[in-house]
Short mmCIF file of C-alpha atoms and ligand atoms in Angstrom, two decimals:
data_model
loop_
_atom_site.label_atom_id
_atom_site.label_comp_id
_atom_site.label_asym_id
_atom_site.label_seq_id
_atom_site.Cartn_x
_atom_site.Cartn_y
_atom_site.Cartn_z
CA MET A 944 75.87 118.37 34.36
CA GLY A 945 73.18 116.61 36.29
CA LEU A 946 69.61 117.14 37.27
CA PHE A 947 70.44 119.95 39.56
CA SER A 948 72.56 122.03 37.27
CA LYS A 949 71.01 125.37 36.50
CA LYS A 950 71.42 127.79 33.66
CA LYS A 951 73.57 130.71 34.62
CA LYS A 952 70.82 133.33 34.32
CA GLU A 953 68.70 131.45 36.83
CA ASP A 954 71.32 131.81 39.50
CA PRO A 955 70.44 134.57 41.94
CA PRO A 956 73.82 136.21 42.39
CA ALA A 957 72.65 139.10 44.52
CA ALA A 958 70.71 137.10 47.08
CA ALA A 959 72.99 134.10 47.28
CA PRO A 960 75.70 133.94 49.92
CA ALA A 961 79.03 135.11 48.61
CA LYS A 962 80.32 132.32 46.48
CA ALA A 963 83.66 133.74 45.69
CA ASP A 964 86.50 131.55 44.59
CA GLU A 965 88.32 132.43 47.74
CA VAL A 966 87.48 133.20 51.30
CA ASP A 967 89.47 135.40 53.63
CA ALA A 968 90.02 135.48 57.35
CA PRO A 969 87.57 137.54 59.37
CA GLN A 970 89.53 140.77 59.80
CA PRO A 971 88.89 142.00 63.38
CA GLU A 972 90.44 138.92 64.94
CA LYS A 973 93.60 139.13 62.93
CA LYS A 974 95.66 140.76 65.63
CA GLY A 975 94.74 138.27 68.34
CA MET A 976 95.33 135.36 66.03
CA LEU A 977 98.72 136.73 65.07
CA ALA A 978 99.62 136.77 68.74
CA LYS A 979 98.50 133.15 69.06
CA LEU A 980 100.42 132.15 65.99
CA THR A 981 103.48 133.99 67.20
CA LYS A 982 103.24 132.22 70.51
CA ALA A 983 102.83 128.90 68.74
CA ILE A 984 106.11 129.26 66.95
CA LEU A 985 107.87 130.93 69.83
CA ARG A 986 110.74 128.53 70.21
CA THR A 987 111.37 128.26 66.50
CA ARG A 988 111.66 131.99 66.28
CA MET A 989 114.02 132.17 69.18
CA VAL A 990 116.16 129.37 67.84
CA LEU A 991 116.31 131.03 64.46
CA ASN A 992 117.17 134.39 65.87
CA ARG A 993 119.56 133.34 68.56
CA LYS A 994 121.45 130.90 66.40
CA VAL A 995 121.22 132.47 63.01
CA LEU A 996 121.68 136.01 64.19
CA GLY A 997 123.22 135.44 67.60
CA ALA A 998 125.71 132.63 67.08
CA VAL A 999 126.95 133.81 63.72
CA GLY A 1000 126.42 137.50 64.37
CA LEU A 1001 125.24 140.12 61.92
CA GLY A 1002 127.42 141.54 59.19
CA GLN A 1003 129.71 138.50 59.07
CA LYS A 1004 130.97 137.39 55.70
CA ILE A 1005 129.31 134.08 54.86
CA ASP A 1006 131.61 131.07 54.61
CA ASP A 1007 131.26 127.32 55.09
CA ASP A 1008 131.56 127.54 58.90
CA VAL A 1009 128.82 130.12 59.08
CA LEU A 1010 126.57 128.02 56.89
CA GLU A 1011 127.19 124.99 59.07
CA THR A 1012 126.16 126.89 62.19
CA ILE A 1013 122.97 127.97 60.47
CA GLU A 1014 122.23 124.42 59.43
CA GLU A 1015 122.51 123.27 63.04
CA ALA A 1016 120.09 126.00 64.05
CA MET A 1017 117.59 124.85 61.47
CA ILE A 1018 117.73 121.26 62.63
CA GLU A 1019 117.19 122.44 66.18
CA ALA A 1020 114.11 124.34 65.01
CA ASP A 1021 112.76 121.03 63.64
CA PHE A 1022 112.96 122.02 60.03
CA GLY A 1023 113.97 118.39 59.67
CA VAL A 1024 117.21 117.14 58.21
CA GLU A 1025 115.91 117.02 54.66
CA THR A 1026 114.33 120.46 54.73
CA SER A 1027 117.42 121.88 56.37
CA ASP A 1028 119.53 120.30 53.65
CA PHE A 1029 117.21 121.74 51.07
CA LEU A 1030 117.18 125.21 52.59
CA MET A 1031 120.93 125.12 53.00
CA GLY A 1032 121.14 124.29 49.32
CA VAL A 1033 119.05 127.36 48.63
CA LEU A 1034 121.22 129.52 50.89
CA ARG A 1035 124.41 128.08 49.45
CA SER A 1036 123.41 128.77 45.88
CA ALA A 1037 122.20 132.23 46.83
CA TRP A 1038 125.61 132.81 48.41
CA LYS A 1039 127.51 131.39 45.42
CA SER A 1040 125.52 133.50 42.98
CA GLY A 1041 126.13 136.60 45.06
CA LYS A 1042 122.51 137.14 46.16
CA ILE A 1043 123.63 137.02 49.76
CA GLU A 1044 127.07 137.98 51.01
CA THR A 1045 126.91 138.57 54.73
CA THR A 1046 124.84 137.15 57.57
CA SER A 1047 122.76 140.33 57.50
CA ASP A 1048 121.39 139.25 54.12
CA ILE A 1049 120.15 135.88 55.35
CA VAL A 1050 116.92 136.80 57.08
CA PRO A 1051 115.67 139.19 54.38
CA PHE A 1052 116.51 136.60 51.74
CA LEU A 1053 114.85 133.72 53.59
CA ARG A 1054 111.83 135.85 54.39
CA LYS A 1055 111.16 136.40 50.72
CA ASP A 1056 112.12 132.91 49.65
CA LEU A 1057 110.03 131.13 52.30
CA LYS A 1058 106.99 133.28 51.59
CA HIS A 1059 107.20 132.26 47.97
CA ARG A 1060 107.55 128.60 48.83
CA LEU A 1061 104.57 128.70 51.16
CA THR A 1062 102.27 130.58 48.82
CA HIS A 1063 103.02 129.48 45.28
CA ARG A 1064 100.59 126.57 45.31
CA GLY A 1065 97.73 128.76 46.50
CA ASN A 1066 96.44 128.65 50.08
CA LYS A 1067 92.79 129.51 49.59
CA LEU A 1068 89.92 127.10 49.77
CA LYS A 1069 88.48 126.30 46.35
CA PHE A 1070 84.75 126.41 45.85
CA ALA A 1071 82.65 124.60 43.27
CA ASP A 1072 81.43 126.72 40.38
CA LYS A 1073 77.89 125.72 41.19
CA GLY A 1074 76.10 123.43 43.58
CA PRO A 1075 77.49 122.47 46.94
CA THR A 1076 81.23 122.46 47.48
CA VAL A 1077 82.22 119.13 48.96
CA ILE A 1078 85.13 119.09 51.39
CA LEU A 1079 86.39 115.71 52.49
CA VAL A 1080 88.43 115.75 55.69
CA VAL A 1081 90.93 112.92 56.19
CA GLY A 1082 93.76 112.02 58.54
CA VAL A 1083 94.84 109.53 61.21
CA ASN A 1084 92.97 109.03 64.47
CA GLY A 1085 93.52 111.80 66.96
CA ALA A 1086 95.06 114.18 64.44
CA GLY A 1087 92.23 116.62 65.05
CA LYS A 1088 89.87 115.90 62.15
CA THR A 1089 86.52 116.20 63.92
CA THR A 1090 87.57 119.36 65.74
CA SER A 1091 88.89 120.80 62.49
CA VAL A 1092 85.66 119.93 60.66
CA ALA A 1093 83.77 121.85 63.35
CA LYS A 1094 86.14 124.81 63.09
CA LEU A 1095 85.78 124.86 59.31
CA ALA A 1096 81.99 124.68 59.56
CA TRP A 1097 81.96 127.57 62.00
CA PHE A 1098 84.33 129.60 59.84
CA LEU A 1099 82.32 128.91 56.68
CA GLU A 1100 78.97 129.65 58.31
CA LYS A 1101 80.41 132.89 59.63
CA SER A 1102 81.46 133.91 56.16
CA GLY A 1103 78.00 133.21 54.75
CA HIS A 1104 78.40 129.67 53.45
CA HIS A 1105 75.50 127.51 54.53
CA THR A 1106 77.16 124.29 55.67
CA VAL A 1107 76.06 120.69 56.23
CA LEU A 1108 78.14 118.12 58.10
CA ALA A 1109 78.32 114.42 57.31
CA ALA A 1110 79.49 112.22 60.18
CA ALA A 1111 81.13 109.54 58.07
CA ASP A 1112 83.30 108.29 60.93
CA THR A 1113 80.80 105.57 61.78
CA PHE A 1114 83.40 103.38 63.39
CA ARG A 1115 82.84 104.74 66.88
CA ALA A 1116 79.50 106.02 68.16
CA ALA A 1117 81.39 108.60 70.20
CA ALA A 1118 82.77 110.15 67.03
CA VAL A 1119 79.27 110.82 65.71
CA LYS A 1120 78.18 112.23 69.07
CA GLN A 1121 81.21 114.52 69.12
CA LEU A 1122 80.30 116.00 65.75
CA GLU A 1123 76.63 116.27 66.73
CA THR A 1124 77.58 118.32 69.76
CA TRP A 1125 79.64 120.64 67.57
CA SER A 1126 76.82 120.99 65.04
CA GLU A 1127 74.42 122.06 67.79
CA ARG A 1128 76.87 124.67 68.97
CA ILE A 1129 77.49 125.95 65.46
CA GLY A 1130 73.85 125.72 64.48
CA CYS A 1131 74.38 123.75 61.29
CA GLU A 1132 72.73 120.61 60.05
CA ILE A 1133 74.36 117.21 60.42
CA VAL A 1134 73.74 113.96 58.56
CA THR A 1135 74.49 110.74 60.40
CA GLY A 1136 74.08 107.03 59.73
CA SER A 1137 73.37 104.11 61.98
CA GLU A 1138 76.27 102.78 64.01
CA LYS A 1139 78.76 100.85 61.87
CA ALA A 1140 77.00 102.11 58.76
CA ASP A 1141 79.06 102.23 55.61
CA PRO A 1142 80.91 105.60 55.74
CA ALA A 1143 80.34 106.00 52.00
CA SER A 1144 76.58 105.76 52.50
CA VAL A 1145 76.70 108.58 55.06
CA ALA A 1146 78.76 110.71 52.67
CA HIS A 1147 76.20 109.98 49.96
CA LYS A 1148 73.34 110.92 52.26
CA GLY A 1149 75.17 114.11 53.15
CA ALA A 1150 75.60 115.01 49.50
CA GLU A 1151 71.92 114.41 48.79
CA ARG A 1152 70.89 116.49 51.77
CA ALA A 1153 73.22 119.32 50.79
CA ILE A 1154 71.60 119.44 47.34
CA GLU A 1155 68.11 119.17 48.80
CA ILE A 1156 68.45 122.16 51.09
CA GLY A 1157 70.66 124.15 48.74
CA ALA A 1158 73.65 124.19 51.08
CA ASP A 1159 76.84 125.85 49.93
CA VAL A 1160 79.23 123.42 51.54
CA LEU A 1161 79.21 119.79 52.63
CA LEU A 1162 81.93 118.86 55.10
CA VAL A 1163 82.60 115.14 55.43
CA ASP A 1164 84.32 113.87 58.57
CA THR A 1165 85.97 110.46 58.17
CA ALA A 1166 87.53 107.75 60.31
CA GLY A 1167 91.28 107.56 60.53
CA ARG A 1168 91.72 103.85 60.52
CA LEU A 1169 94.91 102.70 58.92
CA HIS A 1170 94.93 98.92 58.95
CA THR A 1171 96.70 98.79 55.67
CA GLN A 1172 97.38 101.21 52.90
CA LYS A 1173 95.03 99.24 50.65
CA ASN A 1174 92.26 99.38 53.21
CA LEU A 1175 92.67 103.14 53.48
CA MET A 1176 92.74 103.59 49.72
CA ASP A 1177 89.63 101.46 49.20
CA GLU A 1178 87.66 103.23 51.87
CA LEU A 1179 88.62 106.72 50.74
CA ARG A 1180 87.89 105.85 47.14
CA LYS A 1181 84.41 104.65 48.10
CA ILE A 1182 83.76 107.82 50.08
CA ARG A 1183 85.04 110.02 47.27
CA ASN A 1184 82.75 108.31 44.79
CA ALA A 1185 79.83 108.59 47.19
CA CYS A 1186 80.45 112.32 47.65
CA ARG A 1187 79.65 112.85 44.03
CA ALA A 1188 76.11 111.65 44.65
CA LYS A 1189 75.84 111.60 40.88
CA GLN A 1190 74.75 115.22 40.73
CA ILE A 1191 77.70 117.02 42.26
CA GLU A 1192 80.23 117.53 39.56
CA GLY A 1193 83.88 117.41 40.54
CA ALA A 1194 83.24 116.42 44.16
CA PRO A 1195 85.06 116.31 46.44
CA HIS A 1196 86.35 119.76 45.50
CA GLU A 1197 88.80 119.75 48.35
CA THR A 1198 90.35 116.88 50.26
CA ILE A 1199 91.83 118.36 53.38
CA LEU A 1200 94.38 116.31 55.26
CA VAL A 1201 94.51 117.13 58.95
CA LEU A 1202 97.97 116.72 60.42
CA ASP A 1203 98.96 116.98 64.07
CA ALA A 1204 101.71 119.58 63.96
CA THR A 1205 103.16 118.31 67.25
CA THR A 1206 104.21 115.08 65.54
CA GLY A 1207 106.74 116.92 63.37
CA GLN A 1208 108.37 114.63 60.87
CA ASN A 1209 105.87 111.85 61.53
CA ALA A 1210 103.23 114.09 59.99
CA VAL A 1211 105.23 114.06 56.78
CA VAL A 1212 105.11 110.25 56.68
CA GLN A 1213 101.34 110.31 57.24
CA ALA A 1214 100.94 112.87 54.51
CA GLU A 1215 102.72 110.63 52.03
CA MET A 1216 100.32 107.77 52.83
CA PHE A 1217 97.23 109.90 52.43
CA LYS A 1218 98.52 111.50 49.28
CA GLU A 1219 98.77 108.05 47.78
CA ALA A 1220 95.31 107.05 48.99
CA ALA A 1221 93.45 110.22 48.10
CA GLU A 1222 94.02 113.32 46.08
CA VAL A 1223 94.89 115.60 48.96
CA THR A 1224 94.41 119.22 47.92
CA GLY A 1225 95.21 121.03 51.15
CA LEU A 1226 96.54 120.66 54.66
CA PHE A 1227 94.98 121.66 57.95
CA LEU A 1228 97.82 121.80 60.46
CA ALA A 1229 96.15 121.20 63.80
CA LYS A 1230 97.65 121.78 67.24
CA LEU A 1231 100.14 124.38 66.16
CA ASP A 1232 99.54 125.88 69.61
CA GLY A 1233 100.82 122.68 71.21
CA THR A 1234 104.16 122.65 69.49
CA ALA A 1235 107.25 124.72 69.78
CA LYS A 1236 108.18 123.27 66.44
CA GLY A 1237 106.72 125.86 64.12
CA GLY A 1238 109.48 125.06 61.66
CA ALA A 1239 107.59 121.86 60.93
CA VAL A 1240 105.19 123.95 58.82
CA LEU A 1241 108.05 124.70 56.43
CA SER A 1242 109.24 121.16 56.41
CA ILE A 1243 105.76 119.75 55.82
CA ASN A 1244 105.05 122.29 53.09
CA GLU A 1245 108.28 121.52 51.33
CA LYS A 1246 108.09 117.76 51.48
CA VAL A 1247 104.39 117.13 51.09
CA GLU A 1248 104.02 119.56 48.20
CA VAL A 1249 100.43 120.30 49.14
CA PRO A 1250 99.56 123.81 50.30
CA VAL A 1251 98.88 124.51 53.96
CA LYS A 1252 95.36 126.00 53.93
CA PHE A 1253 94.45 126.22 57.61
CA VAL A 1254 96.11 126.10 60.99
CA GLY A 1255 94.58 124.99 64.28
CA LEU A 1256 95.62 126.97 67.33
CA GLY A 1257 93.57 125.48 70.16
CA GLU A 1258 90.52 123.41 70.98
CA LYS A 1259 87.82 126.03 70.51
CA LEU A 1260 85.88 126.81 67.34
CA GLU A 1261 87.59 130.14 66.87
CA ASP A 1262 91.06 128.69 67.40
CA MET A 1263 91.84 128.38 63.75
CA GLN A 1264 92.73 130.56 60.85
CA PRO A 1265 93.26 130.31 57.15
CA PHE A 1266 96.99 129.95 56.70
CA ASP A 1267 98.61 133.28 56.03
CA ALA A 1268 102.18 132.72 54.84
CA ASP A 1269 103.13 136.37 55.17
CA GLN A 1270 102.05 136.44 58.78
CA PHE A 1271 103.69 133.13 59.46
CA VAL A 1272 107.06 134.10 58.03
CA GLU A 1273 106.94 137.49 59.73
CA ALA A 1274 106.25 135.75 63.03
CA LEU A 1275 109.08 133.34 62.33
CA PHE A 1276 111.54 136.18 61.97
CA ASP A 1277 109.91 138.53 64.43
CA LEU A 1278 112.85 140.26 66.02
CA GLU A 1279 111.06 143.04 67.83
CA SER A 1280 109.17 141.00 70.40
CA LEU A 1281 112.23 139.00 71.39
CA SER A 1282 113.09 141.18 74.36
CA ALA A 1283 109.44 141.37 75.47
CA GLU A 1284 109.31 137.59 75.47
CA ASN A 1285 112.25 137.31 77.80
CA GLU A 1286 110.42 139.45 80.30
CA THR A 1287 107.18 137.49 80.20
CA ASP A 1288 108.62 133.96 80.09
P1 GDP B 2257 90.23 113.03 65.22
O1 GDP B 2257 90.37 111.69 65.86
O2 GDP B 2257 91.23 113.19 64.11
O3 GDP B 2257 88.85 113.34 64.79
O4 GDP B 2257 90.67 114.11 66.31
P2 GDP B 2257 89.75 115.03 67.26
O5 GDP B 2257 89.16 116.14 66.49
O6 GDP B 2257 88.81 114.16 68.03
O7 GDP B 2257 90.85 115.67 68.20
C1 GDP B 2257 91.70 114.93 69.05
C2 GDP B 2257 92.12 115.83 70.20
O8 GDP B 2257 92.92 116.91 69.71
C3 GDP B 2257 90.95 116.46 70.93
O9 GDP B 2257 91.20 116.45 72.30
C4 GDP B 2257 90.93 117.89 70.40
O10 GDP B 2257 90.38 118.80 71.32
C5 GDP B 2257 92.40 118.14 70.17
N1 GDP B 2257 92.66 119.18 69.16
C6 GDP B 2257 92.22 119.25 67.88
N2 GDP B 2257 92.70 120.35 67.25
C7 GDP B 2257 93.46 121.00 68.15
C8 GDP B 2257 94.26 122.22 68.09
O11 GDP B 2257 94.37 122.92 67.09
N3 GDP B 2257 94.92 122.55 69.24
C9 GDP B 2257 94.85 121.79 70.38
N4 GDP B 2257 95.54 122.20 71.44
N5 GDP B 2257 94.13 120.66 70.46
C10 GDP B 2257 93.44 120.27 69.36
MG1 MG B 2258 87.14 112.18 64.73
#
């Protein structure tokens, strides 16, 4: 509890922007975003359907040969060898225990199983109980951090959360300019430092400003330099400490790692590094529109053991959505639009 903590009764719950524990996707755009998401994982879906359902056929009794064919299909869909092995283990034990008997049982079983795996860690953004929620955004250069910070700011502003940006990637002047341009477009405040300023000092300034103007959220963009693991750890630790700005309890409340979904398994390696350097609480999978490897979402989720919270589906502010596992898995196994796709492709 610091200087700025208030007694509960002084909080104006009615007038304040919704400060729920969770925030949902804006509803009207859901359909269009589902189409984008479906398109993003187009090839995965086709590989899954054609191989899993086509090559082995429906209604076939499951045996070792059938399972092997399915495993090949998963690898082709870029589930990754380890995730495929893991999923095959799941399928194999489901088969041995009699939960699945024929190939017709596979998709319904996986649908349910994958949904559970993708949701059980919780996919919603967590907000601070009081005071500004601090969200630190980390990841390697070019992963899509700055764009994702802008998308998050836009999304949060739209859902009534007054947001401040901190341009803590002070390494390149262009990075600050890029975020400034986004902030103008979004209409939210941005805190910057002088060129080559200590990133932690900018984060600190951002935290102070957020308190000063009573913002709901502070989003901190960072540099993605990775000279050494120690360098990364030291820098992120400094920024994390600075975010607290003494008065913000528990900050950062979220540390979102942005991963470039087009890099597939490489993203998993990056995630391991960042997990060691910072307490990553959620993933923002950027560039899902640029990959036919939608299966990577499953692989990343399984191996990184951090929930996917957002997906990026293009370069514009609205090209993002909170990760919806139900939608994702449905799109992955979407059988109905398969024939329509063949016509349009
Ligand atoms: P940073 O270095 O991690 O801050 O990455 P940037 O935010 O500067 O993004 C690098 C490039 O990826 C830019 O050209 C962005 O427009 C692009 N980008 C970011 N997110 C997405 C996305 O979801 N889809 C696509 N297609 N491009 C993206
Ligand atoms: Mg950047």
